Amino acid sequence: MRIRRILAAVFATAALAGLGLTGAATATAATVGSVTPTSVTPGECTDNGGTIDRSTPVLPTCRGGMYDGQTVD
């Protein structure tokens, strides 16, 4: 009887630990997988073939190159 309780506790702990590791791996993959940032530096824009368009109303925008359409901080 005591063995069943111990085994149940071991399996429950292992299952919860597995779920925690799966969630952490998914979050890490999502972070690593995002290649295109929402904003770039002026140097990143120009180094990758773009030009900085300062005529946009809110923030300057990178035009052309790898980061076309991204805002410039």
Coordinates of N, CA, C and O in Angstrom, one line a residue, residues 9-36:
A9 N 3.3 9.3 -6.1 CA 4.0 10.6 -5.9 C 5.1 10.8 -6.8 O 5.3 11.9 -7.4
V10 N 5.9 9.8 -7.1 CA 7.0 9.9 -8.0 C 6.6 10.2 -9.4 O 7.1 11.1 -10.1
F11 N 5.5 9.5 -9.9 CA 5.0 9.7 -11.2 C 4.4 11.1 -11.4 O 4.6 11.8 -12.4
A12 N 3.7 11.6 -10.3 CA 3.1 12.9 -10.4 C 4.2 14.0 -10.4 O 4.1 14.9 -11.2
T13 N 5.2 13.8 -9.6 CA 6.3 14.8 -9.7 C 7.0 14.8 -11.0 O 7.4 15.8 -11.6
A14 N 7.3 13.6 -11.6 CA 7.9 13.5 -12.9 C 7.1 14.2 -14.0 O 7.6 14.8 -14.8
A15 N 5.8 13.9 -13.9 CA 4.9 14.5 -14.9 C 4.9 16.1 -14.8 O 5.0 16.7 -15.8
L16 N 4.8 16.6 -13.6 CA 4.9 18.0 -13.4 C 6.2 18.6 -13.9 O 6.3 19.7 -14.5
A17 N 7.3 17.9 -13.5 CA 8.6 18.4 -13.9 C 8.7 18.4 -15.5 O 9.3 19.3 -16.1
G18 N 8.2 17.4 -16.1 CA 8.2 17.3 -17.6 C 7.5 18.4 -18.2 O 7.9 19.0 -19.2
L19 N 6.3 18.8 -17.7 CA 5.5 19.9 -18.2 C 6.3 21.2 -18.1 O 6.3 22.0 -18.9
G20 N 6.9 21.4 -16.9 CA 7.7 22.6 -16.7 C 8.9 22.7 -17.7 O 9.1 23.8 -18.3
L21 N 9.5 21.6 -18.0 CA 10.6 21.6 -18.9 C 10.1 21.9 -20.4 O 10.8 22.5 -21.1
T22 N 9.0 21.3 -20.7 CA 8.4 21.5 -22.0 C 8.1 22.9 -22.3 O 8.4 23.5 -23.3
G23 N 7.5 23.6 -21.3 CA 7.1 25.0 -21.4 C 8.3 25.9 -21.5 O 8.4 26.8 -22.3
A24 N 9.4 25.6 -20.8 CA 10.6 26.3 -20.9 C 11.3 26.2 -22.2 O 11.8 27.1 -22.8
A25 N 11.3 25.0 -22.7 CA 11.9 24.7 -24.0 C 11.1 25.5 -25.1 O 11.7 26.0 -26.1
T26 N 9.8 25.5 -25.0 CA 9.0 26.2 -26.0 C 9.2 27.7 -26.0 O 9.4 28.3 -27.0
A27 N 9.3 28.2 -24.8 CA 9.6 29.7 -24.7 C 11.0 30.0 -25.2 O 11.1 31.0 -25.9
T28 N 11.9 29.2 -25.0 CA 13.3 29.4 -25.5 C 13.3 29.3 -27.0 O 13.9 30.2 -27.7
A29 N 12.6 28.4 -27.6 CA 12.6 28.2 -29.0 C 11.9 29.4 -29.6 O 12.3 29.9 -30.7
A30 N 10.8 29.9 -29.0 CA 10.2 31.1 -29.6 C 11.1 32.3 -29.5 O 11.1 33.1 -30.5
T31 N 11.8 32.5 -28.5 CA 12.7 33.6 -28.4 C 13.9 33.5 -29.4 O 14.2 34.4 -30.1
V32 N 14.4 32.3 -29.5 CA 15.5 32.1 -30.5 C 15.0 32.2 -31.9 O 15.7 32.7 -32.8
G33 N 13.8 31.7 -32.2 CA 13.3 31.6 -33.5 C 12.9 33.0 -34.1 O 12.8 33.1 -35.3
S34 N 12.7 34.0 -33.3 CA 12.3 35.3 -33.8 C 13.5 36.0 -34.4 O 14.4 36.5 -33.6
V35 N 13.7 36.1 -35.7 CA 14.8 36.6 -36.3 C 14.7 38.1 -36.6 O 15.6 38.9 -36.4
T36 N 13.5 38.5 -37.0 CA 13.3 39.9 -37.4 C 12.8 40.7 -36.2 O 11.7 40.5 -35.7

